[in-house]
Amino acid sequence: MKLKKPSAKKVTDTAALTGGVIVGGAVSKGVFGLIHSPAATEDTAEQKKQENAALVKRALLIAATGAGAVFLEGNDSITSAAKGTLIGMAAIQTLEAIATLAKRSGVTPEAAATTVPKKFLARVAGLGCPCTDVGMGSVIPMALSPRYNLDMNVNRGLGNASVGSIDEWVNKDLLTV
């Protein structure tokens, strides 16, 4: 490996690839949301079934986007951006699958970890924040997370209207999706 002054084309292609990866990561979450929308349930067997379906769909997205990046040919910035988008999609889905499998295999979440190595491992595995439970397809509302105190159960006068608790709002929206 050598470091040398990059050409303008190399800088442009690297910027396009990096931008593509960022866009791909965001698009990946949207695409996954379109192909997988679990129903809220307290049944453990049904949750496991939905989690397994999510893992299969993630694996298919990883395979499709990875193959797309491999088969894409070209030396221009558009190709670099397209490859970056596909790589970003594969990367995000892989990280989400790793977090699901880590949770399943008993990796201690950061909030419950008692040692620095366990906290480090939880963060590496994607279990660093209880708020990720909502993004992982869990039916546990973020408002139930032990890390956050979101109890805003105070009514504020807004003319004749008032604002209820955030718990009601979050639970209503999560359960109606």
GROMACS .gro file of N, CA and C in nm:
model
  531
    1MET      N    1   0.085  -0.117   0.000
    1MET     CA    2   0.000   0.000   0.000
    1MET      C    3   0.090   0.123   0.000
    2LYS      N    4   0.059   0.213  -0.090
    2LYS     CA    5   0.134   0.337  -0.101
    2LYS      C    6   0.038   0.454  -0.091
    3LEU      N    7   0.085   0.561  -0.032
    3LEU     CA    8   0.009   0.686  -0.030
    3LEU      C    9   0.071   0.779  -0.132
    4LYS      N   10  -0.013   0.831  -0.218
    4LYS     CA   11   0.036   0.928  -0.315
    4LYS      C   12  -0.075   1.028  -0.342
    5LYS      N   13  -0.038   1.134  -0.408
    5LYS     CA   14  -0.134   1.240  -0.439
    5LYS      C   15  -0.242   1.184  -0.532
    6PRO      N   16  -0.370   1.195  -0.491
    6PRO     CA   17  -0.478   1.141  -0.575
    6PRO      C   18  -0.510   1.234  -0.692
    7SER      N   19  -0.556   1.173  -0.798
    7SER     CA   20  -0.598   1.251  -0.913
    7SER      C   21  -0.740   1.304  -0.887
    8ALA      N   22  -0.782   1.399  -0.967
    8ALA     CA   23  -0.916   1.456  -0.953
    8ALA      C   24  -1.023   1.348  -0.977
    9LYS      N   25  -0.998   1.259  -1.071
    9LYS     CA   26  -1.093   1.151  -1.099
    9LYS      C   27  -1.105   1.057  -0.980
   10LYS      N   28  -0.993   1.027  -0.916
   10LYS     CA   29  -0.992   0.938  -0.800
   10LYS      C   30  -1.071   1.002  -0.685
   11VAL      N   31  -1.054   1.130  -0.665
   11VAL     CA   32  -1.128   1.201  -0.559
   11VAL      C   33  -1.277   1.200  -0.591
   12THR      N   34  -1.312   1.227  -0.714
   12THR     CA   35  -1.453   1.228  -0.755
   12THR      C   36  -1.516   1.090  -0.740
   13ASP      N   37  -1.445   0.986  -0.784
   13ASP     CA   38  -1.498   0.850  -0.773
   13ASP      C   39  -1.513   0.808  -0.627
   14THR      N   40  -1.418   0.844  -0.543
   14THR     CA   41  -1.425   0.811  -0.400
   14THR      C   42  -1.541   0.884  -0.334
   15ALA      N   43  -1.559   1.010  -0.369
   15ALA     CA   44  -1.673   1.086  -0.316
   15ALA      C   45  -1.806   1.026  -0.361
   16ALA      N   46  -1.812   0.984  -0.487
   16ALA     CA   47  -1.934   0.921  -0.539
   16ALA      C   48  -1.960   0.789  -0.469
   17LEU      N   49  -1.856   0.709  -0.448
   17LEU     CA   50  -1.871   0.582  -0.380
   17LEU      C   51  -1.918   0.603  -0.236
   18THR      N   52  -1.856   0.696  -0.166
   18THR     CA   53  -1.894   0.726  -0.027
   18THR      C   54  -2.037   0.777  -0.019
   19GLY      N   55  -2.073   0.867  -0.106
   19GLY     CA   56  -2.211   0.917  -0.109
   19GLY      C   57  -2.309   0.806  -0.139
   20GLY      N   58  -2.271   0.717  -0.230
   20GLY     CA   59  -2.356   0.603  -0.263
   20GLY      C   60  -2.377   0.511  -0.145
   21VAL      N   61  -2.271   0.487  -0.068
   21VAL     CA   62  -2.283   0.402   0.050
   21VAL      C   63  -2.380   0.463   0.151
   22ILE      N   64  -2.370   0.593   0.172
   22ILE     CA   65  -2.459   0.661   0.267
   22ILE      C   66  -2.603   0.654   0.218
   23VAL      N   67  -2.624   0.687   0.093
   23VAL     CA   68  -2.759   0.681   0.036
   23VAL      C   69  -2.812   0.537   0.039
   24GLY      N   70  -2.726   0.442   0.004
   24GLY     CA   71  -2.766   0.301   0.004
   24GLY      C   72  -2.810   0.253   0.142
   25GLY      N   73  -2.740   0.298   0.245
   25GLY     CA   74  -2.779   0.261   0.381
   25GLY      C   75  -2.917   0.312   0.416
   26ALA      N   76  -2.944   0.435   0.379
   26ALA     CA   77  -3.077   0.492   0.406
   26ALA      C   78  -3.184   0.425   0.323
   27VAL      N   79  -3.156   0.404   0.195
   27VAL     CA   80  -3.252   0.341   0.105
   27VAL      C   81  -3.280   0.198   0.151
   28SER      N   82  -3.177   0.132   0.201
   28SER     CA   83  -3.190  -0.006   0.247
   28SER      C   84  -3.296  -0.020   0.355
   29LYS      N   85  -3.297   0.073   0.448
   29LYS     CA   86  -3.397   0.069   0.555
   29LYS      C   87  -3.538   0.089   0.499
   30GLY      N   88  -3.550   0.176   0.401
   30GLY     CA   89  -3.680   0.198   0.339
   30GLY      C   90  -3.727   0.077   0.260
   31VAL      N   91  -3.636   0.016   0.185
   31VAL     CA   92  -3.671  -0.103   0.107
   31VAL      C   93  -3.712  -0.216   0.201
   32PHE      N   94  -3.636  -0.235   0.307
   32PHE     CA   95  -3.671  -0.342   0.400
   32PHE      C   96  -3.808  -0.316   0.464
   33GLY      N   97  -3.837  -0.191   0.494
   33GLY     CA   98  -3.968  -0.156   0.548
   33GLY      C   99  -4.081  -0.186   0.451
   34LEU      N  100  -4.053  -0.175   0.322
   34LEU     CA  101  -4.156  -0.207   0.222
   34LEU      C  102  -4.181  -0.357   0.209
   35ILE      N  103  -4.076  -0.436   0.225
   35ILE     CA  104  -4.093  -0.581   0.206
   35ILE      C  105  -4.120  -0.657   0.335
   36HIS      N  106  -4.103  -0.591   0.450
   36HIS     CA  107  -4.128  -0.659   0.578
   36HIS      C  108  -4.196  -0.563   0.674
   37SER      N  109  -4.319  -0.591   0.706
   37SER     CA  110  -4.390  -0.509   0.805
   37SER      C  111  -4.457  -0.603   0.904
   38PRO      N  112  -4.386  -0.631   1.016
   38PRO     CA  113  -4.440  -0.724   1.114
   38PRO      C  114  -4.560  -0.666   1.188
   39ALA      N  115  -4.650  -0.753   1.227
   39ALA     CA  116  -4.767  -0.712   1.304
   39ALA      C  117  -4.730  -0.713   1.452
   40ALA      N  118  -4.783  -0.620   1.528
   40ALA     CA  119  -4.759  -0.614   1.671
   40ALA      C  120  -4.828  -0.733   1.737
   41THR      N  121  -4.750  -0.809   1.814
   41THR     CA  122  -4.805  -0.924   1.882
   41THR      C  123  -4.726  -0.951   2.009
   42GLU      N  124  -4.791  -1.009   2.106
   42GLU     CA  125  -4.722  -1.049   2.228
   42GLU      C  126  -4.692  -1.198   2.228
   43ASP      N  127  -4.739  -1.270   2.127
   43ASP     CA  128  -4.716  -1.413   2.114
   43ASP      C  129  -4.570  -1.437   2.077
   44THR      N  130  -4.497  -1.508   2.164
   44THR     CA  131  -4.354  -1.532   2.143
   44THR      C  132  -4.327  -1.611   2.017
   45ALA      N  133  -4.409  -1.711   1.991
   45ALA     CA  134  -4.390  -1.792   1.870
   45ALA      C  135  -4.408  -1.708   1.744
   46GLU      N  136  -4.507  -1.621   1.744
   46GLU     CA  137  -4.531  -1.535   1.629
   46GLU      C  138  -4.417  -1.434   1.611
   47GLN      N  139  -4.366  -1.380   1.723
   47GLN     CA  140  -4.252  -1.289   1.715
   47GLN      C  141  -4.131  -1.358   1.655
   48LYS      N  142  -4.106  -1.481   1.698
   48LYS     CA  143  -3.993  -1.559   1.646
   48LYS      C  144  -4.010  -1.585   1.496
   49LYS      N  145  -4.133  -1.617   1.455
   49LYS     CA  146  -4.163  -1.641   1.314
   49LYS      C  147  -4.137  -1.515   1.231
   50GLN      N  148  -4.181  -1.401   1.283
   50GLN     CA  149  -4.159  -1.274   1.212
   50GLN      C  150  -4.011  -1.239   1.208
   51GLU      N  151  -3.939  -1.269   1.316
   51GLU     CA  152  -3.795  -1.243   1.320
   51GLU      C  153  -3.722  -1.330   1.218
   52ASN      N  154  -3.762  -1.457   1.207
   52ASN     CA  155  -3.702  -1.547   1.109
   52ASN      C  156  -3.731  -1.499   0.967
   53ALA      N  157  -3.853  -1.455   0.942
   53ALA     CA  158  -3.889  -1.402   0.810
   53ALA      C  159  -3.804  -1.279   0.778
   54ALA      N  160  -3.783  -1.195   0.878
   54ALA     CA  161  -3.700  -1.075   0.858
   54ALA      C  162  -3.556  -1.114   0.824
   55LEU      N  163  -3.503  -1.215   0.892
   55LEU     CA  164  -3.366  -1.260   0.863
   55LEU      C  165  -3.354  -1.314   0.722
   56VAL      N  166  -3.452  -1.389   0.676
   56VAL     CA  167  -3.450  -1.442   0.539
   56VAL      C  168  -3.455  -1.328   0.439
   57LYS      N  169  -3.543  -1.231   0.463
   57LYS     CA  170  -3.553  -1.116   0.371
   57LYS      C  171  -3.425  -1.035   0.371
   58ARG      N  172  -3.363  -1.019   0.488
   58ARG     CA  173  -3.235  -0.947   0.495
   58ARG      C  174  -3.129  -1.023   0.415
   59ALA      N  175  -3.125  -1.155   0.430
   59ALA     CA  176  -3.026  -1.236   0.357
   59ALA      C  177  -3.045  -1.222   0.207
   60LEU      N  178  -3.170  -1.220   0.162
   60LEU     CA  179  -3.197  -1.203   0.019
   60LEU      C  180  -3.153  -1.065  -0.029
   61LEU      N  181  -3.178  -0.962   0.051
   61LEU     CA  182  -3.132  -0.827   0.014
   61LEU      C  183  -2.980  -0.820   0.009
   62ILE      N  184  -2.915  -0.883   0.107
   62ILE     CA  185  -2.768  -0.884   0.110
   62ILE      C  186  -2.714  -0.952  -0.016
   63ALA      N  187  -2.769  -1.067  -0.049
   63ALA     CA  188  -2.723  -1.141  -0.166
   63ALA      C  189  -2.748  -1.063  -0.296
   64ALA      N  190  -2.867  -1.006  -0.308
   64ALA     CA  191  -2.902  -0.933  -0.431
   64ALA      C  192  -2.817  -0.808  -0.448
   65THR      N  193  -2.801  -0.731  -0.343
   65THR     CA  194  -2.724  -0.606  -0.355
   65THR      C  195  -2.575  -0.635  -0.368
   66GLY      N  196  -2.526  -0.738  -0.298
   66GLY     CA  197  -2.386  -0.776  -0.312
   66GLY      C  198  -2.355  -0.822  -0.453
   67ALA      N  199  -2.443  -0.906  -0.509
   67ALA     CA  200  -2.425  -0.953  -0.647
   67ALA      C  201  -2.432  -0.836  -0.744
   68GLY      N  202  -2.525  -0.745  -0.719
   68GLY     CA  203  -2.536  -0.629  -0.807
   68GLY      C  204  -2.409  -0.547  -0.809
   69ALA      N  205  -2.347  -0.529  -0.693
   69ALA     CA  206  -2.223  -0.452  -0.686
   69ALA      C  207  -2.109  -0.524  -0.757
   70VAL      N  208  -2.106  -0.656  -0.749
   70VAL     CA  209  -2.001  -0.734  -0.814
   70VAL      C  210  -2.014  -0.730  -0.966
   71PHE      N  211  -2.137  -0.741  -1.014
   71PHE     CA  212  -2.159  -0.747  -1.159
   71PHE      C  213  -2.157  -0.611  -1.228
   72LEU      N  214  -2.165  -0.503  -1.154
   72LEU     CA  215  -2.168  -0.370  -1.213
   72LEU      C  216  -2.030  -0.334  -1.268
   73GLU      N  217  -2.023  -0.294  -1.392
   73GLU     CA  218  -1.897  -0.259  -1.458
   73GLU      C  219  -1.899  -0.114  -1.501
   74GLY      N  220  -1.786  -0.050  -1.495
   74GLY     CA  221  -1.773   0.088  -1.541
   74GLY      C  222  -1.665   0.161  -1.466
   75ASN      N  223  -1.617   0.269  -1.524
   75ASN     CA  224  -1.510   0.348  -1.464
   75ASN      C  225  -1.551   0.492  -1.438
   76ASP      N  226  -1.679   0.520  -1.440
   76ASP     CA  227  -1.723   0.658  -1.420
   76ASP      C  228  -1.780   0.676  -1.279
   77SER      N  229  -1.810   0.799  -1.246
   77SER     CA  230  -1.861   0.833  -1.113
   77SER      C  231  -2.001   0.777  -1.089
   78ILE      N  232  -2.081   0.768  -1.194
   78ILE     CA  233  -2.217   0.713  -1.181
   78ILE      C  234  -2.208   0.566  -1.137
   79THR      N  235  -2.117   0.492  -1.198
   79THR     CA  236  -2.099   0.352  -1.161
   79THR      C  237  -2.050   0.341  -1.018
   80SER      N  238  -1.958   0.429  -0.978
   80SER     CA  239  -1.909   0.429  -0.840
   80SER      C  240  -2.022   0.458  -0.742
   81ALA      N  241  -2.107   0.554  -0.775
   81ALA     CA  242  -2.221   0.586  -0.688
   81ALA      C  243  -2.319   0.469  -0.680
   82ALA      N  244  -2.345   0.405  -0.793
   82ALA     CA  245  -2.436   0.290  -0.794
   82ALA      C  246  -2.378   0.173  -0.714
   83LYS      N  247  -2.248   0.146  -0.731
   83LYS     CA  248  -2.183   0.041  -0.652
   83LYS      C  249  -2.190   0.075  -0.504
   84GLY      N  250  -2.163   0.200  -0.471
   84GLY     CA  251  -2.168   0.244  -0.332
   84GLY      C  252  -2.307   0.225  -0.272
   85THR      N  253  -2.410   0.255  -0.351
   85THR     CA  254  -2.548   0.238  -0.305
   85THR      C  255  -2.576   0.091  -0.274
   86LEU      N  256  -2.535   0.003  -0.364
   86LEU     CA  257  -2.556  -0.140  -0.343
   86LEU      C  258  -2.475  -0.192  -0.223
   87ILE      N  259  -2.353  -0.145  -0.209
   87ILE     CA  260  -2.269  -0.185  -0.096
   87ILE      C  261  -2.329  -0.133   0.035
   88GLY      N  262  -2.378  -0.010   0.035
   88GLY     CA  263  -2.440   0.046   0.154
   88GLY      C  264  -2.564  -0.032   0.196
   89MET      N  265  -2.643  -0.073   0.097
   89MET     CA  266  -2.762  -0.153   0.127
   89MET      C  267  -2.722  -0.287   0.190
   90ALA      N  268  -2.621  -0.352   0.131
   90ALA     CA  269  -2.575  -0.481   0.185
   90ALA      C  270  -2.517  -0.464   0.325
   91ALA      N  271  -2.442  -0.357   0.346
   91ALA     CA  272  -2.379  -0.334   0.476
   91ALA      C  273  -2.483  -0.314   0.586
   92ILE      N  274  -2.582  -0.230   0.563
   92ILE     CA  275  -2.683  -0.205   0.665
   92ILE      C  276  -2.763  -0.331   0.696
   93GLN      N  277  -2.802  -0.405   0.594
   93GLN     CA  278  -2.878  -0.528   0.618
   93GLN      C  279  -2.793  -0.631   0.691
   94THR      N  280  -2.664  -0.637   0.662
   94THR     CA  281  -2.575  -0.729   0.733
   94THR      C  282  -2.564  -0.690   0.879
   95LEU      N  283  -2.548  -0.561   0.907
   95LEU     CA  284  -2.539  -0.516   1.046
   95LEU      C  285  -2.668  -0.544   1.123
   96GLU      N  286  -2.781  -0.525   1.059
   96GLU     CA  287  -2.910  -0.553   1.124
   96GLU      C  288  -2.924  -0.703   1.151
   97ALA      N  289  -2.882  -0.787   1.057
   97ALA     CA  290  -2.889  -0.932   1.077
   97ALA      C  291  -2.795  -0.975   1.190
   98ILE      N  292  -2.676  -0.917   1.195
   98ILE     CA  293  -2.582  -0.948   1.303
   98ILE      C  294  -2.641  -0.911   1.438
   99ALA      N  295  -2.705  -0.795   1.446
   99ALA     CA  296  -2.766  -0.753   1.573
   99ALA      C  297  -2.877  -0.850   1.615
  100THR      N  298  -2.958  -0.893   1.521
  100THR     CA  299  -3.064  -0.989   1.553
  100THR      C  300  -3.005  -1.121   1.601
  101LEU      N  301  -2.906  -1.171   1.532
  101LEU     CA  302  -2.844  -1.298   1.571
  101LEU      C  303  -2.769  -1.285   1.703
  102ALA      N  304  -2.707  -1.171   1.729
  102ALA     CA  305  -2.637  -1.150   1.856
  102ALA      C  306  -2.737  -1.148   1.972
  103LYS      N  307  -2.849  -1.079   1.950
  103LYS     CA  308  -2.953  -1.074   2.053
  103LYS      C  309  -3.004  -1.214   2.081
  104ARG      N  310  -3.025  -1.290   1.975
  104ARG     CA  311  -3.075  -1.427   1.986
  104ARG      C  312  -2.976  -1.519   2.057
  105SER      N  313  -2.848  -1.499   2.035
  105SER     CA  314  -2.747  -1.587   2.092
  105SER      C  315  -2.706  -1.548   2.233
  106GLY      N  316  -2.768  -1.445   2.287
  106GLY     CA  317  -2.745  -1.412   2.428
  106GLY      C  318  -2.642  -1.305   2.455
  107VAL      N  319  -2.604  -1.228   2.355
  107VAL     CA  320  -2.512  -1.117   2.381
  107VAL      C  321  -2.586  -1.017   2.469
  108THR      N  322  -2.521  -0.977   2.577
  108THR     CA  323  -2.582  -0.887   2.673
  108THR      C  324  -2.594  -0.747   2.614
  109PRO      N  325  -2.714  -0.688   2.614
  109PRO     CA  326  -2.729  -0.550   2.566
  109PRO      C  327  -2.648  -0.454   2.653
  110GLU      N  328  -2.610  -0.342   2.597
  110GLU     CA  329  -2.526  -0.246   2.670
  110GLU      C  330  -2.589  -0.203   2.802
  111ALA      N  331  -2.719  -0.181   2.804
  111ALA     CA  332  -2.785  -0.134   2.925
  111ALA      C  333  -2.772  -0.233   3.040
  112ALA      N  334  -2.760  -0.363   3.009
  112ALA     CA  335  -2.748  -0.465   3.112
  112ALA      C  336  -2.604  -0.513   3.133
  113ALA      N  337  -2.512  -0.469   3.049
  113ALA     CA  338  -2.373  -0.513   3.057
  113ALA      C  339  -2.307  -0.456   3.182
  114THR      N  340  -2.226  -0.539   3.248
  114THR     CA  341  -2.163  -0.496   3.373
  114THR      C  342  -2.014  -0.469   3.358
  115THR      N  343  -1.953  -0.513   3.250
  115THR     CA  344  -1.810  -0.492   3.230
  115THR      C  345  -1.786  -0.416   3.101
  116VAL      N  346  -1.669  -0.355   3.091
  116VAL     CA  347  -1.634  -0.280   2.971
  116VAL      C  348  -1.630  -0.370   2.847
  117PRO      N  349  -1.570  -0.490   2.854
  117PRO     CA  350  -1.571  -0.576   2.735
  117PRO      C  351  -1.713  -0.615   2.691
  118LYS      N  352  -1.803  -0.640   2.785
  118LYS     CA  353  -1.941  -0.674   2.749
  118LYS      C  354  -2.011  -0.555   2.684
  119LYS      N  355  -1.985  -0.435   2.736
  119LYS     CA  356  -2.045  -0.315   2.676
  119LYS      C  357  -1.990  -0.294   2.535
  120PHE      N  358  -1.861  -0.315   2.518
  120PHE     CA  359  -1.798  -0.303   2.387
  120PHE      C  360  -1.860  -0.403   2.289
  121LEU      N  361  -1.871  -0.529   2.331
  121LEU     CA  362  -1.929  -0.632   2.246
  121LEU      C  363  -2.073  -0.599   2.211
  122ALA      N  364  -2.149  -0.546   2.306
  122ALA     CA  365  -2.288  -0.509   2.279
  122ALA      C  366  -2.294  -0.400   2.172
  123ARG      N  367  -2.206  -0.303   2.181
  123ARG     CA  368  -2.206  -0.196   2.080
  123ARG      C  369  -2.162  -0.248   1.944
  124VAL      N  370  -2.061  -0.335   1.941
  124VAL     CA  371  -2.015  -0.392   1.815
  124VAL      C  372  -2.126  -0.473   1.750
  125ALA      N  373  -2.201  -0.547   1.832
  125ALA     CA  374  -2.308  -0.633   1.779
  125ALA      C  375  -2.435  -0.556   1.747
  126GLY      N  376  -2.438  -0.426   1.775
  126GLY     CA  377  -2.557  -0.347   1.745
  126GLY      C  378  -2.659  -0.347   1.855
  127LEU      N  379  -2.617  -0.381   1.977
  127LEU     CA  380  -2.709  -0.384   2.090
  127LEU      C  381  -2.672  -0.276   2.192
  128GLY      N  382  -2.620  -0.165   2.143
  128GLY     CA  383  -2.573  -0.060   2.230
  128GLY      C  384  -2.680   0.029   2.287
  129CYS      N  385  -2.795   0.034   2.226
  129CYS     CA  386  -2.898   0.127   2.269
  129CYS      C  387  -3.033   0.056   2.266
  130PRO      N  388  -3.110   0.066   2.375
  130PRO     CA  389  -3.242   0.002   2.375
  130PRO      C  390  -3.334   0.056   2.267
  131CYS      N  391  -3.306   0.174   2.217
  131CYS     CA  392  -3.391   0.231   2.113
  131CYS      C  393  -3.383   0.151   1.984
  132THR      N  394  -3.278   0.067   1.968
  132THR     CA  395  -3.267  -0.014   1.848
  132THR      C  396  -3.369  -0.127   1.846
  133ASP      N  397  -3.430  -0.156   1.961
  133ASP     CA  398  -3.531  -0.261   1.963
  133ASP      C  399  -3.644  -0.230   1.867
  134VAL      N  400  -3.682  -0.102   1.857
  134VAL     CA  401  -3.790  -0.065   1.767
  134VAL      C  402  -3.746  -0.084   1.623
  135GLY      N  403  -3.622  -0.044   1.590
  135GLY     CA  404  -3.572  -0.058   1.455
  135GLY      C  405  -3.548  -0.203   1.416
  136MET      N  406  -3.530  -0.290   1.512
  136MET     CA  407  -3.505  -0.431   1.484
  136MET      C  408  -3.633  -0.509   1.461
  137GLY      N  409  -3.747  -0.443   1.465
  137GLY     CA  410  -3.871  -0.512   1.439
  137GLY      C  411  -3.940  -0.561   1.564
  138SER      N  412  -3.889  -0.524   1.680
  138SER     CA  413  -3.952  -0.566   1.804
  138SER      C  414  -4.080  -0.487   1.826
  139VAL      N  415  -4.170  -0.543   1.903
  139VAL     CA  416  -4.294  -0.473   1.932
  139VAL      C  417  -4.284  -0.397   2.063
  140ILE      N  418  -4.166  -0.393   2.125
  140ILE     CA  419  -4.147  -0.321   2.250
  140ILE      C  420  -4.131  -0.173   2.217
  141PRO      N  421  -4.222  -0.089   2.264
  141PRO     CA  422  -4.212   0.053   2.233
  141PRO      C  423  -4.089   0.116   2.297
  142MET      N  424  -4.032   0.213   2.229
  142MET     CA  425  -3.915   0.281   2.280
  142MET      C  426  -3.944   0.345   2.415
  143ALA      N  427  -4.067   0.387   2.441
  143ALA     CA  428  -4.100   0.452   2.566
  143ALA      C  429  -4.083   0.358   2.684
  144LEU      N  430  -4.077   0.227   2.663
  144LEU     CA  431  -4.056   0.133   2.772
  144LEU      C  432  -3.909   0.110   2.800
  145SER      N  433  -3.823   0.171   2.723
  145SER     CA  434  -3.680   0.154   2.738
  145SER      C  435  -3.634   0.207   2.872
  146PRO      N  436  -3.546   0.135   2.943
  146PRO     CA  437  -3.500   0.180   3.073
  146PRO      C  438  -3.405   0.299   3.066
  147ARG      N  439  -3.347   0.325   2.948
  147ARG     CA  440  -3.248   0.431   2.938
  147ARG      C  441  -3.311   0.570   2.930
  148TYR      N  442  -3.431   0.579   2.882
  148TYR     CA  443  -3.493   0.707   2.856
  148TYR      C  444  -3.612   0.730   2.949
  149ASN      N  445  -3.627   0.852   2.992
  149ASN     CA  446  -3.744   0.888   3.069
  149ASN      C  447  -3.828   0.979   2.980
  150LEU      N  448  -3.921   0.919   2.909
  150LEU     CA  449  -4.003   0.994   2.815
  150LEU      C  450  -4.142   1.024   2.871
  151ASP      N  451  -4.157   1.014   3.001
  151ASP     CA  452  -4.288   1.036   3.060
  151ASP      C  453  -4.316   1.185   3.063
  152MET      N  454  -4.390   1.231   2.967
  152MET     CA  455  -4.428   1.371   2.959
  152MET      C  456  -4.578   1.380   2.984
  153ASN      N  457  -4.622   1.316   3.089
  153ASN     CA  458  -4.763   1.302   3.117
  153ASN      C  459  -4.819   1.429   3.181
  154VAL      N  460  -4.793   1.538   3.119
  154VAL     CA  461  -4.846   1.665   3.168
  154VAL      C  462  -4.928   1.728   3.057
  155ASN      N  463  -5.040   1.778   3.095
  155ASN     CA  464  -5.125   1.846   2.997
  155ASN      C  465  -5.082   1.991   2.988
  156ARG      N  466  -5.065   2.036   2.868
  156ARG     CA  467  -5.026   2.175   2.845
  156ARG      C  468  -5.143   2.243   2.776
  157GLY      N  469  -5.183   2.352   2.829
  157GLY     CA  470  -5.296   2.423   2.770
  157GLY      C  471  -5.260   2.483   2.635
  158LEU      N  472  -5.331   2.446   2.536
  158LEU     CA  473  -5.313   2.503   2.403
  158LEU      C  474  -5.450   2.549   2.355
  159GLY      N  475  -5.499   2.651   2.417
  159GLY     CA  476  -5.636   2.693   2.388
  159GLY      C  477  -5.729   2.589   2.448
  160ASN      N  478  -5.819   2.534   2.367
  160ASN     CA  479  -5.908   2.430   2.414
  160ASN      C  480  -5.848   2.291   2.400
  161ALA      N  481  -5.729   2.279   2.335
  161ALA     CA  482  -5.666   2.149   2.314
  161ALA      C  483  -5.560   2.127   2.420
  162SER      N  484  -5.525   2.003   2.443
  162SER     CA  485  -5.416   1.972   2.535
  162SER      C  486  -5.337   1.855   2.478
  163VAL      N  487  -5.214   1.842   2.522
  163VAL     CA  488  -5.127   1.737   2.476
  163VAL      C  489  -5.123   1.629   2.583
  164GLY      N  490  -5.151   1.503   2.545
  164GLY     CA  491  -5.147   1.391   2.639
  164GLY      C  492  -5.005   1.341   2.656
  165SER      N  493  -4.991   1.223   2.710
  165SER     CA  494  -4.858   1.169   2.734
  165SER      C  495  -4.796   1.119   2.603
  166ILE      N  496  -4.666   1.123   2.599
  166ILE     CA  497  -4.595   1.073   2.482
  166ILE      C  498  -4.611   0.921   2.472
  167ASP      N  499  -4.628   0.853   2.588
  167ASP     CA  500  -4.649   0.708   2.587
  167ASP      C  501  -4.773   0.672   2.506
  168GLU      N  502  -4.880   0.746   2.523
  168GLU     CA  503  -5.003   0.720   2.448
  168GLU      C  504  -4.978   0.739   2.299
  169TRP      N  505  -4.908   0.845   2.265
  169TRP     CA  506  -4.881   0.875   2.125
  169TRP      C  507  -4.793   0.767   2.063
  170VAL      N  508  -4.682   0.729   2.130
  170VAL     CA  509  -4.591   0.630   2.078
  170VAL      C  510  -4.661   0.495   2.066
  171ASN      N  511  -4.732   0.453   2.171
  171ASN     CA  512  -4.799   0.323   2.167
  171ASN      C  513  -4.905   0.318   2.060
  172LYS      N  514  -4.981   0.426   2.046
  172LYS     CA  515  -5.086   0.430   1.943
  172LYS      C  516  -5.025   0.417   1.804
  173ASP      N  517  -4.917   0.494   1.778
  173ASP     CA  518  -4.856   0.490   1.647
  173ASP      C  519  -4.784   0.357   1.620
  174LEU      N  520  -4.719   0.298   1.718
  174LEU     CA  521  -4.649   0.172   1.697
  174LEU      C  522  -4.746   0.057   1.675
  175LEU      N  523  -4.859   0.063   1.743
  175LEU     CA  524  -4.952  -0.048   1.732
  175LEU      C  525  -5.044  -0.037   1.612
  176THR      N  526  -5.048   0.080   1.547
  176THR     CA  527  -5.135   0.094   1.431
  176THR      C  528  -5.060   0.081   1.300
  177VAL      N  529  -4.929   0.059   1.307
  177VAL     CA  530  -4.849   0.048   1.184
  177VAL      C  531  -4.878  -0.081   1.113
   0.00000   0.00000   0.00000
